Short mmCIF file of C-alpha atoms (C1' of nucleotides) in Angstrom, two decimals:
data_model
loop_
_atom_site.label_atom_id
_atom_site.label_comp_id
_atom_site.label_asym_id
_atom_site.label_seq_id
_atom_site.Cartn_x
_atom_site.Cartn_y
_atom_site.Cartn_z
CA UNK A 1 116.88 83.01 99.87
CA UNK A 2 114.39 81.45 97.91
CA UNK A 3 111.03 83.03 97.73
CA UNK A 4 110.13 82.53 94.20
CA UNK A 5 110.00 79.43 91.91
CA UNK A 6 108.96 76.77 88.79
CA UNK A 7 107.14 74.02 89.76
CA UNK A 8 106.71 71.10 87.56
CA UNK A 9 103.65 69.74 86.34
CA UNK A 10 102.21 66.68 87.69
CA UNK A 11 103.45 64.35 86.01
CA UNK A 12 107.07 65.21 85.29
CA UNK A 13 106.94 64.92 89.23
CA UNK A 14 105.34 61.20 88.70
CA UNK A 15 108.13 60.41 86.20
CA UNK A 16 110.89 60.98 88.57
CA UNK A 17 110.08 60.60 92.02
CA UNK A 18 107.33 57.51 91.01
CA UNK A 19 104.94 58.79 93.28
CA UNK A 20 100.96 58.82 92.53
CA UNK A 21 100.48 55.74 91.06
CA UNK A 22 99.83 54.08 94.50
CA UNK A 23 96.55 51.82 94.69
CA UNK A 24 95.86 51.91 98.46
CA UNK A 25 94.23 55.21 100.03
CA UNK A 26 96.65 57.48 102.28
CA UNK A 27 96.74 60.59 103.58
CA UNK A 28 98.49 62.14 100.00
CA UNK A 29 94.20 61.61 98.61
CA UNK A 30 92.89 64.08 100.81
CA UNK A 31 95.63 66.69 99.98
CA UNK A 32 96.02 66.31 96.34
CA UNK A 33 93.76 67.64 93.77
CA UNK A 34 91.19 65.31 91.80
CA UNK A 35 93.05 66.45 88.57
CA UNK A 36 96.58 66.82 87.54
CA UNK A 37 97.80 69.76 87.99
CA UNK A 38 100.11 72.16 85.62
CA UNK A 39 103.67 73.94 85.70
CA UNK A 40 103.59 77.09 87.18
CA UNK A 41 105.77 79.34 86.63
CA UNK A 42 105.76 82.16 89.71
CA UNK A 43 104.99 80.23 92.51
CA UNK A 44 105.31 82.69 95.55
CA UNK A 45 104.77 81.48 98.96
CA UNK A 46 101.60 82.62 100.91
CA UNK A 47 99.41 81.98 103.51
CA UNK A 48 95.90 80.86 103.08
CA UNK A 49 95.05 79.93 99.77
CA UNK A 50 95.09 76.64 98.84
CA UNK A 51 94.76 77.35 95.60
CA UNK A 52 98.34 77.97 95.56
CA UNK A 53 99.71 75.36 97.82
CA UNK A 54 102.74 73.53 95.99
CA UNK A 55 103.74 69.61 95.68
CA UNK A 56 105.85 68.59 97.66
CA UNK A 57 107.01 64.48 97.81
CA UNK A 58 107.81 62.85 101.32
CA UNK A 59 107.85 59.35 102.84
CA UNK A 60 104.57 57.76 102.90
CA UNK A 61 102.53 57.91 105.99
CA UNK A 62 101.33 54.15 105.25
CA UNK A 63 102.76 51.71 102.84
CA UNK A 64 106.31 50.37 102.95
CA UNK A 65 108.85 52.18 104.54
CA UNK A 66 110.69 54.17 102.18
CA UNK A 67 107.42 54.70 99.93
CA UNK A 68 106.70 57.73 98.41
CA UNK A 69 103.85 60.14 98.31
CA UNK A 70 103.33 63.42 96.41
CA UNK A 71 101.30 65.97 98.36
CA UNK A 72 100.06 69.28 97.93
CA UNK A 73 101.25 72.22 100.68
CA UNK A 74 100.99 75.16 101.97
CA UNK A 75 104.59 77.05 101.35
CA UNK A 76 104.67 79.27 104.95
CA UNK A 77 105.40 76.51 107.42
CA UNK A 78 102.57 76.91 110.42
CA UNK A 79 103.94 74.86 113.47
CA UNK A 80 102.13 72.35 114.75
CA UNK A 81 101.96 74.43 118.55
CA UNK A 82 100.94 77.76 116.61
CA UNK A 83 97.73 79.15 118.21
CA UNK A 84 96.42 80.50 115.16
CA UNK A 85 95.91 79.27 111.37
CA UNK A 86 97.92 82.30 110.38
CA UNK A 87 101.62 83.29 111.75
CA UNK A 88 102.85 87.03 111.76
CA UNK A 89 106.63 85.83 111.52
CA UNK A 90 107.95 84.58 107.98
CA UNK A 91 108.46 80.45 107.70
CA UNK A 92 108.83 80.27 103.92
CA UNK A 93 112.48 79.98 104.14
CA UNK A 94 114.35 78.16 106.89
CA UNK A 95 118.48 79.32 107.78
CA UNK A 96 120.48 76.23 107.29
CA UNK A 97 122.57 78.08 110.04
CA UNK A 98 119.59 78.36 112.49
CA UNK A 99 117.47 75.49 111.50
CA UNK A 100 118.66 73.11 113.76
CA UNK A 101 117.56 75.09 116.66
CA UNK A 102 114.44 77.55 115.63
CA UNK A 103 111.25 76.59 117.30
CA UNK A 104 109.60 76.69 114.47
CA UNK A 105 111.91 73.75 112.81
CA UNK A 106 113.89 71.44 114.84
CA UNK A 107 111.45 68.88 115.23
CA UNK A 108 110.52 69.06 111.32
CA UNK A 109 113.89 69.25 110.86
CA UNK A 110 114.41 65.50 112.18
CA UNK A 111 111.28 63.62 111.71
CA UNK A 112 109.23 65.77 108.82
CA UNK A 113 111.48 66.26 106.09
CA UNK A 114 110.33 66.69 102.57
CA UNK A 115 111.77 67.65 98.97
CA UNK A 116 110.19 70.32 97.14
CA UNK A 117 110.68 69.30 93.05
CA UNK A 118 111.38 72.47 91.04
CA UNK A 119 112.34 73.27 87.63
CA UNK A 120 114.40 76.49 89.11
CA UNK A 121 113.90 79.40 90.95
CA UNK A 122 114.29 83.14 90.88
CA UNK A 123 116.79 85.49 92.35
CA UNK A 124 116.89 89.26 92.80
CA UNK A 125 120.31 91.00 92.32
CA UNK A 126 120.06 94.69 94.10
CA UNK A 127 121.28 97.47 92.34
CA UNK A 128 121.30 100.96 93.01
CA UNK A 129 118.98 101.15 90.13
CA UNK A 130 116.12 98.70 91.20
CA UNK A 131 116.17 94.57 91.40
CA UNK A 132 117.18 92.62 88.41
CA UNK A 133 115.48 88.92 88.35
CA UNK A 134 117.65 86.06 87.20
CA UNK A 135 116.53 82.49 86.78
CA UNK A 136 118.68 79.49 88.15
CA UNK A 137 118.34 75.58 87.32
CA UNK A 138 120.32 72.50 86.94
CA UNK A 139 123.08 72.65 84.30
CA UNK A 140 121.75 69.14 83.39
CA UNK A 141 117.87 70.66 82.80
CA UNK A 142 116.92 68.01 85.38
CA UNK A 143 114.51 68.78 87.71
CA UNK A 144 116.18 70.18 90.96
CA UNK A 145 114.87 69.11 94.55
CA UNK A 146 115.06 71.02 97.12
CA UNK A 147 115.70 70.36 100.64
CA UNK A 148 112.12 71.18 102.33
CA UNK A 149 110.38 70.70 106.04
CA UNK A 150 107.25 70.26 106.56
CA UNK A 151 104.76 70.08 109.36
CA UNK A 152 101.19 68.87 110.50
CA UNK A 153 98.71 71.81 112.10
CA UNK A 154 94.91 71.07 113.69
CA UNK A 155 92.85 73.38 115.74
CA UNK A 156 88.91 72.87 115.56
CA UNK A 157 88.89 70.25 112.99
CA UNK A 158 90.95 72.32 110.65
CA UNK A 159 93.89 70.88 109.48
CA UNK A 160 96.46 73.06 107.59
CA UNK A 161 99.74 70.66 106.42
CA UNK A 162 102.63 73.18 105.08
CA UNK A 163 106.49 73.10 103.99
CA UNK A 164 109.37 75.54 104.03
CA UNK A 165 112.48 75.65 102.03
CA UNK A 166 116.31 75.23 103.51
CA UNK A 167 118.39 77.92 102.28
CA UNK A 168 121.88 78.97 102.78
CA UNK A 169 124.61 81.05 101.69
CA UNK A 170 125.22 81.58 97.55
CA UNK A 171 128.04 79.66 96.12
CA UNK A 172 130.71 81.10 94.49
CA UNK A 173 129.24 81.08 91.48
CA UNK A 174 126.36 83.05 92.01
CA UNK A 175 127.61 84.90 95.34
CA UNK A 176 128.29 87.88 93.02
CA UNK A 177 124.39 88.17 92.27
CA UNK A 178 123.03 87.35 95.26
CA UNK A 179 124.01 85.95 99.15
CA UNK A 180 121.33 83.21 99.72
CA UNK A 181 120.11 80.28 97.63
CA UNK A 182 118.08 76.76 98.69
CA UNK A 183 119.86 73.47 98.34
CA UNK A 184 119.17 70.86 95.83
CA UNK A 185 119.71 67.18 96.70
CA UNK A 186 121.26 64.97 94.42
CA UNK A 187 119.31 61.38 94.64
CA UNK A 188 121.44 59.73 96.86
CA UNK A 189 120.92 62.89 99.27
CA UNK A 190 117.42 62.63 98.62
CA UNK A 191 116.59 59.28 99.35
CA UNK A 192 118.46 59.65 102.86
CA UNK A 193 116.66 63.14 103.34
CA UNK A 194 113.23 61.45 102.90
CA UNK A 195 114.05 58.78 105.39
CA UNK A 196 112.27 59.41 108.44
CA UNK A 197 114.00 56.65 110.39
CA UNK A 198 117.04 58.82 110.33
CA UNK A 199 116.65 61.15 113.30
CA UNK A 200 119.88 62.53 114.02
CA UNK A 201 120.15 66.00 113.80
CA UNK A 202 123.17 66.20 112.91
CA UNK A 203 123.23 63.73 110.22
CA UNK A 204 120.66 65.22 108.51
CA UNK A 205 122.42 68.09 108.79
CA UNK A 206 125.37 66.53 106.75
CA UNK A 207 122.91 65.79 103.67
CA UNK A 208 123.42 70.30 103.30
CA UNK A 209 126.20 70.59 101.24
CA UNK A 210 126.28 73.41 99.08
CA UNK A 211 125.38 73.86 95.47
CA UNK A 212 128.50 72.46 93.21
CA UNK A 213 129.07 75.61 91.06
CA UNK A 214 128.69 74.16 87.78
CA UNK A 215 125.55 72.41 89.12
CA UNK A 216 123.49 75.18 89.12
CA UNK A 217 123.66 77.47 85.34
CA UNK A 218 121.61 80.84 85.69
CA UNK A 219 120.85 83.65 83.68
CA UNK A 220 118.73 87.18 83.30
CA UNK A 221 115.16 87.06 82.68
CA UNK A 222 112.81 89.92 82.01
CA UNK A 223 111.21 92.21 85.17
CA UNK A 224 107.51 90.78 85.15
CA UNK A 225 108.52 87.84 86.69
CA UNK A 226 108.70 90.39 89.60
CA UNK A 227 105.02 90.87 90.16
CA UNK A 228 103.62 87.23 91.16
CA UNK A 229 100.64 87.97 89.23
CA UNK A 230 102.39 87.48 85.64
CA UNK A 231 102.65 84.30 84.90
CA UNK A 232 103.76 81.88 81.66
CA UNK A 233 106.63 80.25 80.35
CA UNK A 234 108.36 82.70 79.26
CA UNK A 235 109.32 84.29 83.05
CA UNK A 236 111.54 82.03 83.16
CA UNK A 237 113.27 82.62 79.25
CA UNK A 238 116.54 84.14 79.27
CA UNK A 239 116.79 87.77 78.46
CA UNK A 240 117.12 88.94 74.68
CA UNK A 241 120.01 91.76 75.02
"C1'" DC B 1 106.53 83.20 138.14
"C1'" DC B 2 104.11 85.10 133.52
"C1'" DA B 3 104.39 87.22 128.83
"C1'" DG B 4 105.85 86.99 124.45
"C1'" DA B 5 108.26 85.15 120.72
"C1'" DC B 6 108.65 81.61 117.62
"C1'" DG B 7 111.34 84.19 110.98
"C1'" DT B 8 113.74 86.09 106.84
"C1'" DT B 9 116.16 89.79 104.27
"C1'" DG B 10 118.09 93.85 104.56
"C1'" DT B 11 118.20 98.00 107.15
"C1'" DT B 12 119.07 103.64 109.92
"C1'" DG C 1 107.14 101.65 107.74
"C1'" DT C 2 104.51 97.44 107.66
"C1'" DC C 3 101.19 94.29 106.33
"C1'" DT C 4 98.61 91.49 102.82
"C1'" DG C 5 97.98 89.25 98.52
"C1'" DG C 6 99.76 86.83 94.71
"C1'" DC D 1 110.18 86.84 96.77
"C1'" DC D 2 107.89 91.60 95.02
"C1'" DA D 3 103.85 94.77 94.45
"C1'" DG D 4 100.50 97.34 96.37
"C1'" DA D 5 97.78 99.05 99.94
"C1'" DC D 6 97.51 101.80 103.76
"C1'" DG D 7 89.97 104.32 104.59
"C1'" DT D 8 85.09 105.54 105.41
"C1'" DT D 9 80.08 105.61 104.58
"C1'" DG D 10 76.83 103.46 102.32
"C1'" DT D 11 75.81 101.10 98.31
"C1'" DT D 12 74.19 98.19 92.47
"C1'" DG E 1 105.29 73.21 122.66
"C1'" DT E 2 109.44 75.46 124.45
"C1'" DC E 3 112.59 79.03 125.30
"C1'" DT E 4 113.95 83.81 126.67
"C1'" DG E 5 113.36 88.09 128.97
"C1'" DG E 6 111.67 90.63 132.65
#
DNA sequence: CCAGACGTTGTT
DNA sequence: GTCTGG
DNA sequence: CCAGACGTTGTT
DNA sequence: GTCTGG
């Protein structure tokens, strides 16, 4: 699972993903921000507040096909037929194993894909004696992108635009820990993940390969990372024994 | 036909 | 136990 | 994801 | 909007 995370700031997304720097309006104006925004280092998902909506990069909805835009969205998935701005049933995460067939994601699944840039993510291992955090992020310190959906809501001239993160099961590296992590695209994965003109279910299904063990390095950080209020840098330190 | 769910993790 | 807020 | 609330009347 | 259960 995935329900916890460090976003970039604004322009370490820019740098990477060369999105932002576009000179003709689009959609990505009305959903971004007038200034750049930080890191954050506890993002929880929510519904609501959009204050805490996260970036999120996609293809373009104008502009050359294949262009890309970096918008700013809710992270609990509202489907586009929900009767209400709020859901009672949890969209934050999307099963890899059920994705392909949940109301809620099969049509986001193969024409609203997005990537979700991150500079890692929490996990909690259970133990008899309470839930230790632990950080995970690329062995490289790259920025990781995650394999995201997102979809288009309007009711009343309110529009709410929101994502949700793929996860599946843990490799073996970190299966010990914990049963459930999100999956991070490596660029040729992301380019055809982004590509809207690939519709195929199934093909887009391919692009989910597991985390390569020694991708992914992870390690103990301290318990306020737990409450989503804390927030800082140093959540996402390793541990001094 | 209509009503109700639509989701995840981790449970007695 | 379940829902809301962060 | 985890933490924290879970309620009413009547109010500075 | 679409599917499942009754």
């Amino acid at each position: 699972m995935c329900g916890r995370y460090v976003s970039p700031d604004q322009a370490a997304i820019e740098s990477i993903w060369h999105v932002g720097r576009q000179n003709q309006p689009s959609l990505a104006d009305d959903l971004m921000p007038p200034a750049p925004f930080p890191a954050r280092y506890n993002v929880a998902p929510q519904q609501g507040n959009p204050a805490n909506y996260i970036p999120v990069v996609r293809e373009a909805s104008r502009g050359e096909p294949g262009e890309r835009e970096l918008v700013r969205l809710q992270w609990w998935l509202l489907p586009f037929w929900a009767k209400e701005s709020r859901i009672k049933f949890s969209t934050f995460n999307a099963r890899v194993e059920n994705v392909a067939n949940a109301a809620s994601f099969r049509e986001p699944l193969k024409r609203r894909r997005c990537i979700v840039p991150a500079l890692g993510w929490y996990e909690w291992q259970e133990l008899p004696t309470g839930n230790l955090p632990w950080f995970l992020h690329a062995a490289t310190g790259e920025l990781l992108a995650f394999a995201a959906l997102w979809d288009h809501w309007e009711r009343d001239g309110q529009v709410i635009e929101s994502c949700s993160l793929i996860v599946g099961p843990a490799n073996d590296a970190f299966m010990p820990i914990h049963d459930r992590m999100p999956f991070a695209l490596d660029e040729e994965r992301q380019a055809q993940w982004l590509d809207r003109s690939l519709t195929d279910p199934r093909r887009v299904m391919a692009l989910l390969q597991p985390n390569p063990d020694d991708a992914i390095a992870f390690h103990r950080v301290g318990p306020r990372v737990s409450n989503a209020r804390n927030q800082g840098p140093e959540l996402m330190a390793p541990l001094q024994e």
